[in-house]
PDB file of C-alpha atoms in Angstrom:
ATOM      1  CA  UNK A   1     -15.317  -8.200  14.405  1.00 44.00           C
ATOM      2  CA  UNK A   2     -17.489  -6.781  17.292  1.00 43.00           C
ATOM      3  CA  UNK A   3     -20.490  -8.468  18.904  1.00 41.00           C
ATOM      4  CA  UNK A   4     -22.938  -6.245  16.812  1.00 44.00           C
ATOM      5  CA  UNK A   5     -21.505  -7.235  13.606  1.00 45.00           C
ATOM      6  CA  UNK A   6     -21.613 -10.856  14.697  1.00 43.00           C
ATOM      7  CA  UNK A   7     -25.176 -10.681  15.605  1.00 44.00           C
ATOM      8  CA  UNK A   8     -25.985  -9.723  11.894  1.00 47.00           C
ATOM      9  CA  UNK A   9     -24.425 -12.679  10.383  1.00 43.00           C
ATOM     10  CA  UNK A  10     -26.321 -15.808   9.430  1.00 48.00           C
ATOM     11  CA  UNK A  11     -26.037 -18.741  12.091  1.00 47.00           C
ATOM     12  CA  UNK A  12     -23.915 -20.880   9.670  1.00 47.00           C
ATOM     13  CA  UNK A  13     -21.451 -17.986   9.091  1.00 42.00           C
ATOM     14  CA  UNK A  14     -21.075 -17.443  12.706  1.00 43.00           C
ATOM     15  CA  UNK A  15     -20.397 -21.195  13.239  1.00 47.00           C
ATOM     16  CA  UNK A  16     -17.700 -21.143  10.466  1.00 44.00           C
ATOM     17  CA  UNK A  17     -16.249 -17.599  12.184  1.00 46.00           C
ATOM     18  CA  UNK A  18     -15.802 -19.633  15.488  1.00 52.00           C
ATOM     19  CA  UNK A  19     -14.275 -22.619  13.784  1.00 56.00           C
ATOM     20  CA  UNK A  20     -11.903 -20.292  11.938  1.00 66.00           C
ATOM     21  CA  UNK A  21     -10.864 -18.527  14.979  1.00 67.00           C
ATOM     22  CA  UNK A  22     -10.154 -21.589  16.805  1.00 73.00           C
ATOM     23  CA  UNK A  23      -7.040 -22.333  14.842  1.00 75.00           C
ATOM     24  CA  UNK A  24      -5.047 -19.665  16.662  1.00 75.00           C
ATOM     25  CA  UNK A  25      -5.716 -21.782  19.780  1.00 73.00           C
ATOM     26  CA  UNK A  26      -4.145 -24.680  18.230  1.00 75.00           C
ATOM     27  CA  UNK A  27      -0.797 -22.932  17.129  1.00 78.00           C
ATOM     28  CA  UNK A  28       1.790 -21.049  19.276  1.00 77.00           C
ATOM     29  CA  UNK A  29       0.923 -17.363  20.084  1.00 75.00           C
ATOM     30  CA  UNK A  30       1.733 -14.871  17.280  1.00 77.00           C
ATOM     31  CA  UNK A  31       2.477 -17.453  14.650  1.00 80.00           C
ATOM     32  CA  UNK A  32      -0.550 -17.282  12.362  1.00 81.00           C
ATOM     33  CA  UNK A  33      -2.332 -14.287  10.412  1.00 80.00           C
ATOM     34  CA  UNK A  34      -5.738 -14.817   9.009  1.00 77.00           C
ATOM     35  CA  UNK A  35      -7.361 -12.690   6.380  1.00 76.00           C
ATOM     36  CA  UNK A  36     -10.513 -13.951   4.788  1.00 70.00           C
ATOM     37  CA  UNK A  37      -9.691 -17.597   3.574  1.00 71.00           C
ATOM     38  CA  UNK A  38      -5.970 -16.900   3.673  1.00 78.00           C
ATOM     39  CA  UNK A  39      -3.764 -18.068   6.389  1.00 82.00           C
ATOM     40  CA  UNK A  40      -0.095 -17.190   6.760  1.00 81.00           C
ATOM     41  CA  UNK A  41       2.187 -19.164   9.241  1.00 83.00           C
ATOM     42  CA  UNK A  42       5.280 -17.548  10.207  1.00 82.00           C
ATOM     43  CA  UNK A  43       8.339 -17.670  12.496  1.00 83.00           C
ATOM     44  CA  UNK A  44      11.814 -16.290  12.965  1.00 83.00           C
ATOM     45  CA  UNK A  45      14.453 -18.686  11.766  1.00 80.00           C
ATOM     46  CA  UNK A  46      17.958 -18.770  13.333  1.00 79.00           C
ATOM     47  CA  UNK A  47      18.918 -22.429  12.925  1.00 79.00           C
ATOM     48  CA  UNK A  48      17.575 -25.781  11.659  1.00 77.00           C
ATOM     49  CA  UNK A  49      15.813 -26.290  15.044  1.00 79.00           C
ATOM     50  CA  UNK A  50      13.449 -23.249  14.174  1.00 79.00           C
ATOM     51  CA  UNK A  51      12.886 -24.937  10.920  1.00 80.00           C
ATOM     52  CA  UNK A  52      11.752 -28.123  12.517  1.00 81.00           C
ATOM     53  CA  UNK A  53       9.290 -25.867  14.874  1.00 82.00           C
ATOM     54  CA  UNK A  54       7.977 -24.122  11.909  1.00 82.00           C
ATOM     55  CA  UNK A  55       7.282 -27.550  10.307  1.00 81.00           C
ATOM     56  CA  UNK A  56       5.598 -28.644  13.370  1.00 82.00           C
ATOM     57  CA  UNK A  57       3.311 -25.481  13.141  1.00 84.00           C
ATOM     58  CA  UNK A  58       2.353 -26.387   9.625  1.00 83.00           C
ATOM     59  CA  UNK A  59       1.637 -29.986  10.458  1.00 84.00           C
ATOM     60  CA  UNK A  60      -0.523 -28.892  13.301  1.00 83.00           C
ATOM     61  CA  UNK A  61      -2.376 -26.522  11.217  1.00 85.00           C
ATOM     62  CA  UNK A  62      -2.863 -29.352   8.515  1.00 85.00           C
ATOM     63  CA  UNK A  63      -4.359 -31.508  11.338  1.00 84.00           C
ATOM     64  CA  UNK A  64      -6.611 -28.904  12.362  1.00 82.00           C
ATOM     65  CA  UNK A  65      -7.965 -28.410   8.911  1.00 84.00           C
ATOM     66  CA  UNK A  66      -8.627 -32.003   8.468  1.00 82.00           C
ATOM     67  CA  UNK A  67     -10.632 -32.277  11.668  1.00 81.00           C
ATOM     68  CA  UNK A  68     -12.791 -29.245  10.880  1.00 79.00           C
ATOM     69  CA  UNK A  69     -13.414 -30.102   7.393  1.00 78.00           C
ATOM     70  CA  UNK A  70     -11.267 -27.480   5.805  1.00 79.00           C
ATOM     71  CA  UNK A  71      -9.506 -27.934   2.672  1.00 80.00           C
ATOM     72  CA  UNK A  72      -6.035 -26.619   1.944  1.00 81.00           C
ATOM     73  CA  UNK A  73      -5.222 -25.564  -1.653  1.00 80.00           C
ATOM     74  CA  UNK A  74      -1.625 -26.925  -2.210  1.00 78.00           C
ATOM     75  CA  UNK A  75      -1.236 -25.230  -5.433  1.00 77.00           C
ATOM     76  CA  UNK A  76      -1.345 -21.744  -3.756  1.00 77.00           C
ATOM     77  CA  UNK A  77       0.819 -22.742  -0.861  1.00 80.00           C
ATOM     78  CA  UNK A  78       4.517 -21.412  -0.721  1.00 75.00           C
ATOM     79  CA  UNK A  79       7.209 -20.216   1.555  1.00 78.00           C
ATOM     80  CA  UNK A  80       9.188 -17.096   1.431  1.00 77.00           C
ATOM     81  CA  UNK A  81      12.176 -15.909   3.512  1.00 75.00           C
ATOM     82  CA  UNK A  82      12.455 -12.419   4.024  1.00 74.00           C
ATOM     83  CA  UNK A  83      16.265 -11.802   5.020  1.00 72.00           C
ATOM     84  CA  UNK A  84      19.192  -9.807   3.985  1.00 68.00           C
ATOM     85  CA  UNK A  85      21.427 -13.093   4.444  1.00 69.00           C
ATOM     86  CA  UNK A  86      22.580 -14.646   1.174  1.00 66.00           C
ATOM     87  CA  UNK A  87      21.821 -17.950   2.215  1.00 65.00           C
ATOM     88  CA  UNK A  88      18.806 -18.033   4.812  1.00 66.00           C
ATOM     89  CA  UNK A  89      18.252 -20.938   7.058  1.00 65.00           C
ATOM     90  CA  UNK A  90      15.234 -22.780   6.053  1.00 58.00           C
ATOM     91  CA  UNK A  91      14.532 -26.596   5.264  1.00 51.00           C
ATOM     92  CA  UNK A  92      11.560 -25.744   3.060  1.00 55.00           C
ATOM     93  CA  UNK A  93      11.275 -24.893  -0.634  1.00 56.00           C
ATOM     94  CA  UNK A  94      10.810 -21.401  -1.220  1.00 61.00           C
ATOM     95  CA  UNK A  95      10.315 -18.834  -3.832  1.00 67.00           C
ATOM     96  CA  UNK A  96      11.671 -15.268  -3.948  1.00 71.00           C
ATOM     97  CA  UNK A  97       8.512 -13.405  -3.769  1.00 72.00           C
ATOM     98  CA  UNK A  98       4.831 -13.741  -2.599  1.00 76.00           C
ATOM     99  CA  UNK A  99       1.470 -11.857  -3.356  1.00 80.00           C
ATOM    100  CA  UNK A 100      -0.191 -10.615  -0.288  1.00 77.00           C
ATOM    101  CA  UNK A 101      -3.560  -8.937  -0.571  1.00 81.00           C
ATOM    102  CA  UNK A 102      -2.537  -7.850  -4.259  1.00 83.00           C
ATOM    103  CA  UNK A 103       1.035  -6.507  -3.356  1.00 86.00           C
ATOM    104  CA  UNK A 104       4.056  -8.475  -4.417  1.00 83.00           C
ATOM    105  CA  UNK A 105       6.383  -8.924  -1.532  1.00 81.00           C
ATOM    106  CA  UNK A 106      10.043  -9.935  -2.495  1.00 79.00           C
ATOM    107  CA  UNK A 107      12.520 -11.289  -0.254  1.00 73.00           C
ATOM    108  CA  UNK A 108      14.349  -8.395   0.144  1.00 75.00           C
ATOM    109  CA  UNK A 109      11.374  -6.127   0.926  1.00 76.00           C
ATOM    110  CA  UNK A 110      12.136  -3.240  -1.539  1.00 82.00           C
ATOM    111  CA  UNK A 111       8.850  -3.764  -3.514  1.00 87.00           C
ATOM    112  CA  UNK A 112      10.839  -3.420  -6.836  1.00 89.00           C
ATOM    113  CA  UNK A 113       8.819  -6.390  -8.414  1.00 89.00           C
ATOM    114  CA  UNK A 114       5.535  -4.892  -7.417  1.00 91.00           C
ATOM    115  CA  UNK A 115       6.335  -1.587  -8.910  1.00 93.00           C
ATOM    116  CA  UNK A 116       7.559  -3.084 -12.032  1.00 93.00           C
ATOM    117  CA  UNK A 117       4.244  -4.923 -12.258  1.00 93.00           C
ATOM    118  CA  UNK A 118       2.136  -1.922 -11.363  1.00 95.00           C
ATOM    119  CA  UNK A 119       4.024  -0.036 -14.066  1.00 95.00           C
ATOM    120  CA  UNK A 120       3.490  -2.738 -16.593  1.00 95.00           C
ATOM    121  CA  UNK A 121      -0.313  -3.134 -15.916  1.00 95.00           C
ATOM    122  CA  UNK A 122      -0.819   0.551 -15.813  1.00 95.00           C
ATOM    123  CA  UNK A 123       0.760   0.991 -19.466  1.00 96.00           C
ATOM    124  CA  UNK A 124      -1.276  -2.003 -20.569  1.00 95.00           C
ATOM    125  CA  UNK A 125      -4.617  -0.549 -19.145  1.00 95.00           C
ATOM    126  CA  UNK A 126      -3.750   2.880 -20.336  1.00 95.00           C
ATOM    127  CA  UNK A 127      -3.643   1.379 -23.922  1.00 94.00           C
ATOM    128  CA  UNK A 128      -7.014  -0.114 -23.324  1.00 94.00           C
ATOM    129  CA  UNK A 129      -8.265   3.311 -22.391  1.00 94.00           C
ATOM    130  CA  UNK A 130      -6.991   5.019 -25.406  1.00 94.00           C
ATOM    131  CA  UNK A 131      -8.426   2.219 -27.898  1.00 93.00           C
ATOM    132  CA  UNK A 132     -11.648   2.461 -25.908  1.00 92.00           C
ATOM    133  CA  UNK A 133     -12.138   6.147 -25.884  1.00 92.00           C
ATOM    134  CA  UNK A 134     -10.725   7.066 -29.427  1.00 90.00           C
ATOM    135  CA  UNK A 135     -13.894   8.665 -30.559  1.00 90.00           C
ATOM    136  CA  UNK A 136     -14.451  10.576 -27.157  1.00 91.00           C
ATOM    137  CA  UNK A 137     -14.441  14.300 -27.463  1.00 89.00           C
ATOM    138  CA  UNK A 138     -14.716  15.471 -23.820  1.00 92.00           C
ATOM    139  CA  UNK A 139     -11.426  15.191 -22.151  1.00 92.00           C
ATOM    140  CA  UNK A 140     -13.083  14.959 -18.783  1.00 93.00           C
ATOM    141  CA  UNK A 141     -14.815  11.532 -19.858  1.00 94.00           C
ATOM    142  CA  UNK A 142     -11.555  10.243 -20.758  1.00 94.00           C
ATOM    143  CA  UNK A 143     -10.246  11.439 -17.262  1.00 94.00           C
ATOM    144  CA  UNK A 144     -13.223   9.627 -15.623  1.00 94.00           C
ATOM    145  CA  UNK A 145     -12.458   6.350 -17.597  1.00 94.00           C
ATOM    146  CA  UNK A 146      -8.913   6.537 -16.598  1.00 94.00           C
ATOM    147  CA  UNK A 147      -9.405   7.138 -12.949  1.00 93.00           C
ATOM    148  CA  UNK A 148     -11.659   3.749 -12.838  1.00 92.00           C
ATOM    149  CA  UNK A 149      -9.307   1.859 -14.904  1.00 93.00           C
ATOM    150  CA  UNK A 150      -5.799   2.860 -14.512  1.00 95.00           C
ATOM    151  CA  UNK A 151      -5.357   5.132 -11.506  1.00 93.00           C
ATOM    152  CA  UNK A 152      -7.041   2.473  -9.256  1.00 92.00           C
ATOM    153  CA  UNK A 153      -4.310   0.131 -10.237  1.00 94.00           C
ATOM    154  CA  UNK A 154      -1.494   2.780  -9.924  1.00 94.00           C
ATOM    155  CA  UNK A 155      -2.660   3.635  -6.431  1.00 93.00           C
ATOM    156  CA  UNK A 156      -3.698   0.473  -4.686  1.00 93.00           C
ATOM    157  CA  UNK A 157      -1.901   0.017  -1.389  1.00 91.00           C
ATOM    158  CA  UNK A 158       0.691   2.651  -2.406  1.00 92.00           C
ATOM    159  CA  UNK A 159       1.149   3.747   1.042  1.00 92.00           C
ATOM    160  CA  UNK A 160       3.067   0.289   1.369  1.00 91.00           C
ATOM    161  CA  UNK A 161       5.094   0.195  -1.700  1.00 93.00           C
ATOM    162  CA  UNK A 162       5.366   3.833  -2.732  1.00 92.00           C
ATOM    163  CA  UNK A 163       8.648   4.086  -4.617  1.00 91.00           C
ATOM    164  CA  UNK A 164      11.785   6.006  -3.556  1.00 87.00           C
ATOM    165  CA  UNK A 165      13.913   5.924  -6.642  1.00 89.00           C
ATOM    166  CA  UNK A 166      13.770   8.730  -9.301  1.00 91.00           C
ATOM    167  CA  UNK A 167      13.529   6.199 -11.909  1.00 93.00           C
ATOM    168  CA  UNK A 168      10.621   4.447 -10.634  1.00 93.00           C
ATOM    169  CA  UNK A 169       8.744   7.600  -9.788  1.00 94.00           C
ATOM    170  CA  UNK A 170       9.321   8.932 -13.289  1.00 95.00           C
ATOM    171  CA  UNK A 171       8.296   5.660 -14.941  1.00 95.00           C
ATOM    172  CA  UNK A 172       4.940   5.779 -12.882  1.00 95.00           C
ATOM    173  CA  UNK A 173       4.306   9.378 -13.680  1.00 96.00           C
ATOM    174  CA  UNK A 174       5.019   8.993 -17.330  1.00 96.00           C
ATOM    175  CA  UNK A 175       1.691   6.900 -17.493  1.00 96.00           C
ATOM    176  CA  UNK A 176      -0.381   9.737 -16.407  1.00 96.00           C
ATOM    177  CA  UNK A 177       1.854  12.095 -18.530  1.00 94.00           C
ATOM    178  CA  UNK A 178       0.737  10.175 -21.554  1.00 95.00           C
ATOM    179  CA  UNK A 179      -2.754  10.312 -20.496  1.00 94.00           C
ATOM    180  CA  UNK A 180      -2.871  13.968 -20.224  1.00 94.00           C
ATOM    181  CA  UNK A 181      -1.375  14.505 -23.637  1.00 91.00           C
ATOM    182  CA  UNK A 182      -3.957  12.117 -25.089  1.00 92.00           C
ATOM    183  CA  UNK A 183      -7.002  13.553 -23.274  1.00 91.00           C
ATOM    184  CA  UNK A 184      -6.207  17.311 -24.251  1.00 90.00           C
ATOM    185  CA  UNK A 185      -5.171  16.257 -27.962  1.00 86.00           C
ATOM    186  CA  UNK A 186      -8.195  17.600 -29.382  1.00 82.00           C
ATOM    187  CA  UNK A 187      -8.065  20.986 -27.872  1.00 82.00           C
ATOM    188  CA  UNK A 188      -7.323  23.925 -30.138  1.00 76.00           C
ATOM    189  CA  UNK A 189      -3.640  24.173 -29.542  1.00 73.00           C
ATOM    190  CA  UNK A 190      -1.451  26.591 -31.820  1.00 63.00           C
ATOM    191  CA  UNK A 191       1.266  24.125 -31.699  1.00 70.00           C
ATOM    192  CA  UNK A 192      -0.058  20.458 -30.951  1.00 68.00           C
ATOM    193  CA  UNK A 193       3.905  19.527 -30.654  1.00 70.00           C
ATOM    194  CA  UNK A 194       4.504  21.743 -27.998  1.00 75.00           C
ATOM    195  CA  UNK A 195       1.814  21.434 -25.480  1.00 80.00           C
ATOM    196  CA  UNK A 196       1.962  23.106 -21.807  1.00 85.00           C
ATOM    197  CA  UNK A 197       4.084  21.741 -19.093  1.00 90.00           C
ATOM    198  CA  UNK A 198       2.668  18.458 -17.323  1.00 92.00           C
ATOM    199  CA  UNK A 199       1.538  20.353 -14.160  1.00 92.00           C
ATOM    200  CA  UNK A 200      -0.490  22.813 -16.362  1.00 91.00           C
ATOM    201  CA  UNK A 201      -2.029  19.911 -18.207  1.00 92.00           C
ATOM    202  CA  UNK A 202      -2.792  18.047 -14.925  1.00 93.00           C
ATOM    203  CA  UNK A 203      -4.540  21.342 -13.666  1.00 93.00           C
ATOM    204  CA  UNK A 204      -6.578  21.662 -16.788  1.00 92.00           C
ATOM    205  CA  UNK A 205      -7.997  18.212 -16.141  1.00 93.00           C
ATOM    206  CA  UNK A 206      -8.468  18.726 -12.419  1.00 93.00           C
ATOM    207  CA  UNK A 207      -5.744  15.957 -11.713  1.00 94.00           C
ATOM    208  CA  UNK A 208      -2.823  15.990  -9.266  1.00 94.00           C
ATOM    209  CA  UNK A 209       0.514  14.389 -10.055  1.00 95.00           C
ATOM    210  CA  UNK A 210       0.788  10.663  -8.874  1.00 95.00           C
ATOM    211  CA  UNK A 211       3.721  11.469  -6.644  1.00 94.00           C
ATOM    212  CA  UNK A 212       1.664  14.222  -4.901  1.00 94.00           C
ATOM    213  CA  UNK A 213      -1.380  12.035  -4.616  1.00 94.00           C
ATOM    214  CA  UNK A 214       0.816   9.171  -2.941  1.00 94.00           C
ATOM    215  CA  UNK A 215       2.442  11.881  -0.595  1.00 94.00           C
ATOM    216  CA  UNK A 216      -1.106  12.937   0.404  1.00 94.00           C
ATOM    217  CA  UNK A 217      -2.086   9.163   0.902  1.00 94.00           C
ATOM    218  CA  UNK A 218       1.027   8.501   3.063  1.00 94.00           C
ATOM    219  CA  UNK A 219       0.260  11.618   5.243  1.00 93.00           C
ATOM    220  CA  UNK A 220      -3.453  10.804   5.706  1.00 94.00           C
ATOM    221  CA  UNK A 221      -2.649   7.344   6.798  1.00 94.00           C
ATOM    222  CA  UNK A 222      -0.611   8.669   9.632  1.00 93.00           C
ATOM    223  CA  UNK A 223      -3.102  11.345  10.455  1.00 92.00           C
ATOM    224  CA  UNK A 224      -5.668   8.457  10.581  1.00 92.00           C
ATOM    225  CA  UNK A 225      -3.565   6.557  13.244  1.00 92.00           C
ATOM    226  CA  UNK A 226      -3.262   9.698  15.355  1.00 91.00           C
ATOM    227  CA  UNK A 227      -6.815  10.747  15.263  1.00 89.00           C
ATOM    228  CA  UNK A 228      -8.182   7.208  15.842  1.00 88.00           C
ATOM    229  CA  UNK A 229     -10.065   6.857  12.450  1.00 90.00           C
ATOM    230  CA  UNK A 230      -7.423   3.836  11.722  1.00 90.00           C
ATOM    231  CA  UNK A 231      -7.715   1.338  14.562  1.00 89.00           C
ATOM    232  CA  UNK A 232      -4.315  -0.407  14.478  1.00 87.00           C
ATOM    233  CA  UNK A 233      -2.591  -0.402  17.647  1.00 88.00           C
ATOM    234  CA  UNK A 234       0.583  -2.259  16.625  1.00 87.00           C
ATOM    235  CA  UNK A 235       1.052   0.731  13.888  1.00 89.00           C
ATOM    236  CA  UNK A 236       0.075   3.407  16.311  1.00 89.00           C
ATOM    237  CA  UNK A 237       2.790   2.208  18.727  1.00 89.00           C
ATOM    238  CA  UNK A 238       5.468   2.778  16.025  1.00 88.00           C
ATOM    239  CA  UNK A 239       4.415   6.432  15.612  1.00 87.00           C
ATOM    240  CA  UNK A 240       6.775   8.383  18.117  1.00 85.00           C
ATOM    241  CA  UNK A 241       5.285  11.770  18.801  1.00 83.00           C
ATOM    242  CA  UNK A 242       7.961  14.440  19.911  1.00 78.00           C
ATOM    243  CA  UNK A 243       6.682  15.711  23.415  1.00 70.00           C
ATOM    244  CA  UNK A 244       9.526  17.853  25.021  1.00 66.00           C
ATOM    245  CA  UNK A 245       8.940  19.226  28.547  1.00 66.00           C
ATOM    246  CA  UNK A 246       9.913  22.698  27.079  1.00 66.00           C
ATOM    247  CA  UNK A 247      10.097  23.877  23.713  1.00 62.00           C
ATOM    248  CA  UNK A 248      13.727  25.133  22.780  1.00 59.00           C
ATOM    249  CA  UNK A 249      13.523  25.042  19.163  1.00 63.00           C
ATOM    250  CA  UNK A 250      11.380  24.028  16.344  1.00 65.00           C
ATOM    251  CA  UNK A 251      11.437  20.318  16.067  1.00 74.00           C
ATOM    252  CA  UNK A 252       9.537  17.773  13.797  1.00 78.00           C
ATOM    253  CA  UNK A 253       6.094  16.550  14.910  1.00 82.00           C
ATOM    254  CA  UNK A 254       7.265  12.715  14.883  1.00 87.00           C
ATOM    255  CA  UNK A 255      10.641  11.383  16.049  1.00 83.00           C
ATOM    256  CA  UNK A 256      12.524   9.149  13.683  1.00 83.00           C
ATOM    257  CA  UNK A 257      15.334   6.916  14.635  1.00 81.00           C
ATOM    258  CA  UNK A 258      17.589   6.969  11.452  1.00 81.00           C
ATOM    259  CA  UNK A 259      17.673   3.496  10.075  1.00 78.00           C
ATOM    260  CA  UNK A 260      21.242   1.880   9.679  1.00 77.00           C
ATOM    261  CA  UNK A 261      20.528  -0.319   6.567  1.00 75.00           C
ATOM    262  CA  UNK A 262      18.608   0.237   3.120  1.00 71.00           C
ATOM    263  CA  UNK A 263      15.964  -2.277   4.457  1.00 71.00           C
ATOM    264  CA  UNK A 264      15.381   0.191   7.265  1.00 73.00           C
ATOM    265  CA  UNK A 265      14.893   3.229   5.109  1.00 77.00           C
ATOM    266  CA  UNK A 266      12.586   1.224   2.798  1.00 79.00           C
ATOM    267  CA  UNK A 267      10.324   0.492   5.749  1.00 84.00           C
ATOM    268  CA  UNK A 268       6.758   1.951   4.802  1.00 88.00           C
ATOM    269  CA  UNK A 269       6.129   3.395   8.361  1.00 90.00           C
ATOM    270  CA  UNK A 270       9.591   5.126   8.408  1.00 90.00           C
ATOM    271  CA  UNK A 271       8.751   6.626   5.165  1.00 90.00           C
ATOM    272  CA  UNK A 272       5.204   7.741   5.908  1.00 92.00           C
ATOM    273  CA  UNK A 273       6.249   9.244   9.162  1.00 91.00           C
ATOM    274  CA  UNK A 274       9.184  11.146   7.349  1.00 90.00           C
ATOM    275  CA  UNK A 275       6.651  12.373   4.702  1.00 91.00           C
ATOM    276  CA  UNK A 276       4.074  13.398   7.403  1.00 93.00           C
ATOM    277  CA  UNK A 277       6.668  15.475   9.146  1.00 90.00           C
ATOM    278  CA  UNK A 278       6.992  17.562   6.111  1.00 90.00           C
ATOM    279  CA  UNK A 279       3.240  18.612   6.264  1.00 90.00           C
ATOM    280  CA  UNK A 280       2.717  18.138  10.091  1.00 88.00           C
ATOM    281  CA  UNK A 281       1.639  21.939  10.352  1.00 88.00           C
ATOM    282  CA  UNK A 282      -1.749  21.136   8.580  1.00 89.00           C
ATOM    283  CA  UNK A 283      -2.403  18.251  11.175  1.00 90.00           C
ATOM    284  CA  UNK A 284      -4.545  18.889  14.074  1.00 88.00           C
ATOM    285  CA  UNK A 285      -6.020  16.310  16.542  1.00 87.00           C
ATOM    286  CA  UNK A 286      -9.388  18.013  16.576  1.00 87.00           C
ATOM    287  CA  UNK A 287      -9.903  17.746  12.823  1.00 88.00           C
ATOM    288  CA  UNK A 288     -11.072  14.483  10.696  1.00 90.00           C
ATOM    289  CA  UNK A 289      -8.855  12.926   8.221  1.00 89.00           C
ATOM    290  CA  UNK A 290     -10.939  14.298   5.395  1.00 91.00           C
ATOM    291  CA  UNK A 291     -10.452  17.777   6.593  1.00 92.00           C
ATOM    292  CA  UNK A 292      -6.665  17.135   6.845  1.00 92.00           C
ATOM    293  CA  UNK A 293      -6.872  15.874   3.118  1.00 92.00           C
ATOM    294  CA  UNK A 294      -8.483  19.098   2.235  1.00 92.00           C
ATOM    295  CA  UNK A 295      -5.720  21.023   3.791  1.00 92.00           C
ATOM    296  CA  UNK A 296      -3.022  19.265   2.086  1.00 92.00           C
ATOM    297  CA  UNK A 297      -4.579  19.812  -1.237  1.00 90.00           C
ATOM    298  CA  UNK A 298      -4.392  23.526  -0.737  1.00 90.00           C
ATOM    299  CA  UNK A 299      -0.635  23.267  -0.366  1.00 89.00           C
ATOM    300  CA  UNK A 300       1.618  24.457  -3.188  1.00 87.00           C
ATOM    301  CA  UNK A 301       2.704  21.524  -5.622  1.00 84.00           C
ATOM    302  CA  UNK A 302       6.233  20.633  -5.119  1.00 73.00           C
ATOM    303  CA  UNK A 303       8.446  21.546  -8.176  1.00 65.00           C
TER     304      UNK A 303
END
């Protein structure tokens, strides 16, 4: 929050803002993350000594809350160990997943649980749309309702959890496939049991396949980091631009160190950078992110 934004806040909010920020001074550096009214305390754990240090941080945080009149909601507190070890070291009771800003993070960080949850909720909400719009005759009205209710769920934070397996991609796409069949059911087809291919149905409704929209979202995120419209220095430092002293052959825009594990291949930044390389010819530092998105929409759809 910059000084201009602070000056526009009520005095009571400014006092609360200062109090909340003070907790970072009570704990070791880079051990807590604050988002709205949520706080996450974290530390690398290699042995039981590290467990004790983490417990000390938790006790310091509890003492700080008590001194500053802040209440901790014990029912919402939990511990998650992110590790590839079968038996990670920790002396704290833990669960195998946590929800952070609406995204389920499982202990293996492969987002399988979140994708399953998104698919389940998407199918459930599509059923609501079908029941609600049963008397609608305009396919575009049905599309508008679906965009608001279903697609917003299917695409929330998709740059983080975008699936890599063919089965998950197909299960997500099946939701929109069903929507296109339903929305176009009243058109005068010669054979209602043999509708045009999915891509043709999408074009009739002015839709893009969900997999294509996720690709464009991932590429736009990297473009936003490069042109400065997304302000995140830690993420920008992970984007390695290939800048040779002389050009000997065609090279990809971003250099990618090949990961040595499945966890590395699932890393969102690695995947976004790899996808960006496939369309990097459309990017230019002098254009806005919105202009880059328009260029992506002009590319032919992948088969």
